[in-house]
Coordinates of C-alpha atoms in Angstrom, one line a residue:
M1 CA 0.0 -0.1 -0.1
G2 CA 1.1 3.7 0.1
S3 CA 3.2 5.4 2.5
F4 CA 2.4 7.6 5.3
N5 CA 4.0 10.6 3.4
T6 CA 0.8 11.0 1.7
F7 CA -0.4 12.8 4.9
K8 CA 2.5 15.1 5.0
D9 CA 1.4 15.7 0.9
K10 CA 0.0 19.2 0.3
R11 CA -1.5 18.2 -2.5
Y12 CA -3.9 15.7 -0.5
W13 CA -4.9 18.1 1.8
I14 CA -5.9 20.7 -0.6
L15 CA -8.5 18.2 -2.7
L16 CA -9.4 16.7 0.8
M17 CA -11.7 19.1 1.8
P18 CA -13.2 20.0 -1.3
F19 CA -14.2 15.9 -2.2
L20 CA -15.8 15.6 1.6
I21 CA -18.3 18.9 1.0
T22 CA -18.8 17.2 -2.5
M23 CA -20.0 14.0 -1.1
V24 CA -21.7 15.3 1.7
L25 CA -23.9 17.7 -0.3
Y26 CA -24.4 14.6 -2.3
V27 CA -25.9 12.7 0.0
Y28 CA -27.6 15.5 1.0
F29 CA -29.5 16.8 -1.7
T30 CA -29.8 13.7 -3.8
P31 CA -33.2 12.6 -3.9
K32 CA -33.2 9.4 -0.8
N33 CA -35.3 7.4 -3.6
V34 CA -32.6 7.9 -5.7
L35 CA -29.7 7.1 -3.4
E36 CA -31.6 4.0 -1.7
K37 CA -31.6 2.2 -5.1
P38 CA -28.2 -0.1 -4.5
N39 CA -26.4 0.4 -7.9
V40 CA -26.8 4.3 -7.1
S41 CA -25.5 3.4 -4.0
T42 CA -22.3 1.1 -5.0
L43 CA -21.7 3.4 -8.2
S44 CA -21.7 6.4 -5.6
I45 CA -19.2 4.9 -2.9
L46 CA -16.9 3.6 -5.3
I47 CA -16.7 6.8 -8.2
F48 CA -15.6 9.5 -4.8
P49 CA -12.6 7.3 -3.4
T50 CA -11.5 6.4 -7.4
L51 CA -12.0 10.5 -8.0
F52 CA -10.7 11.5 -5.3
W53 CA -7.0 9.5 -5.6
S54 CA -7.3 9.7 -9.9
T55 CA -7.0 13.4 -8.9
Y56 CA -4.3 13.5 -6.3
H57 CA -2.0 10.9 -7.8
L58 CA -2.4 12.7 -11.7
W59 CA -1.6 16.0 -10.2
K60 CA 1.2 14.7 -7.6
Y61 CA 2.9 12.6 -10.9
F62 CA 2.6 16.4 -13.5
G63 CA 3.7 18.4 -10.4
D64 CA 7.0 16.2 -9.8
K65 CA 7.6 15.8 -13.4
Q66 CA 7.9 19.5 -14.1
K67 CA 10.0 19.4 -11.1
R68 CA 12.3 17.2 -11.9
D69 CA 12.7 19.0 -15.8
S70 CA 13.3 22.0 -14.6
I71 CA 15.7 20.9 -12.4
D72 CA 17.4 18.7 -15.3
E73 CA 17.3 21.6 -17.2
S74 CA 19.7 23.3 -14.9
L75 CA 21.4 20.9 -14.5
G76 CA 21.6 20.7 -18.3
E77 CA 22.5 24.3 -18.7

C-alpha cells in the first residue's frame, strides 16, 4: 500500500476538503429514493474515492515531472 508521506503532502489536504464537501452535498441533496437503489449507492461509494485518488496521483505525477524537468534543465546548462 502507500506510505504515510501522503498525509504530509500539501496536495492531499488541498484535494480532501473539496471532495468531502462535494460528497456530503451529494448525499444531502440527492433524493432518498435515488440513493436507496443498490446500483446508485454502490456506484457512489466507488466513484468518489476513485476520483479523489486518481486526481491526487495525476496531480502528483505531473507536478513531480515538472519539477524533475526543471532540475534537469538547470543541470544541463
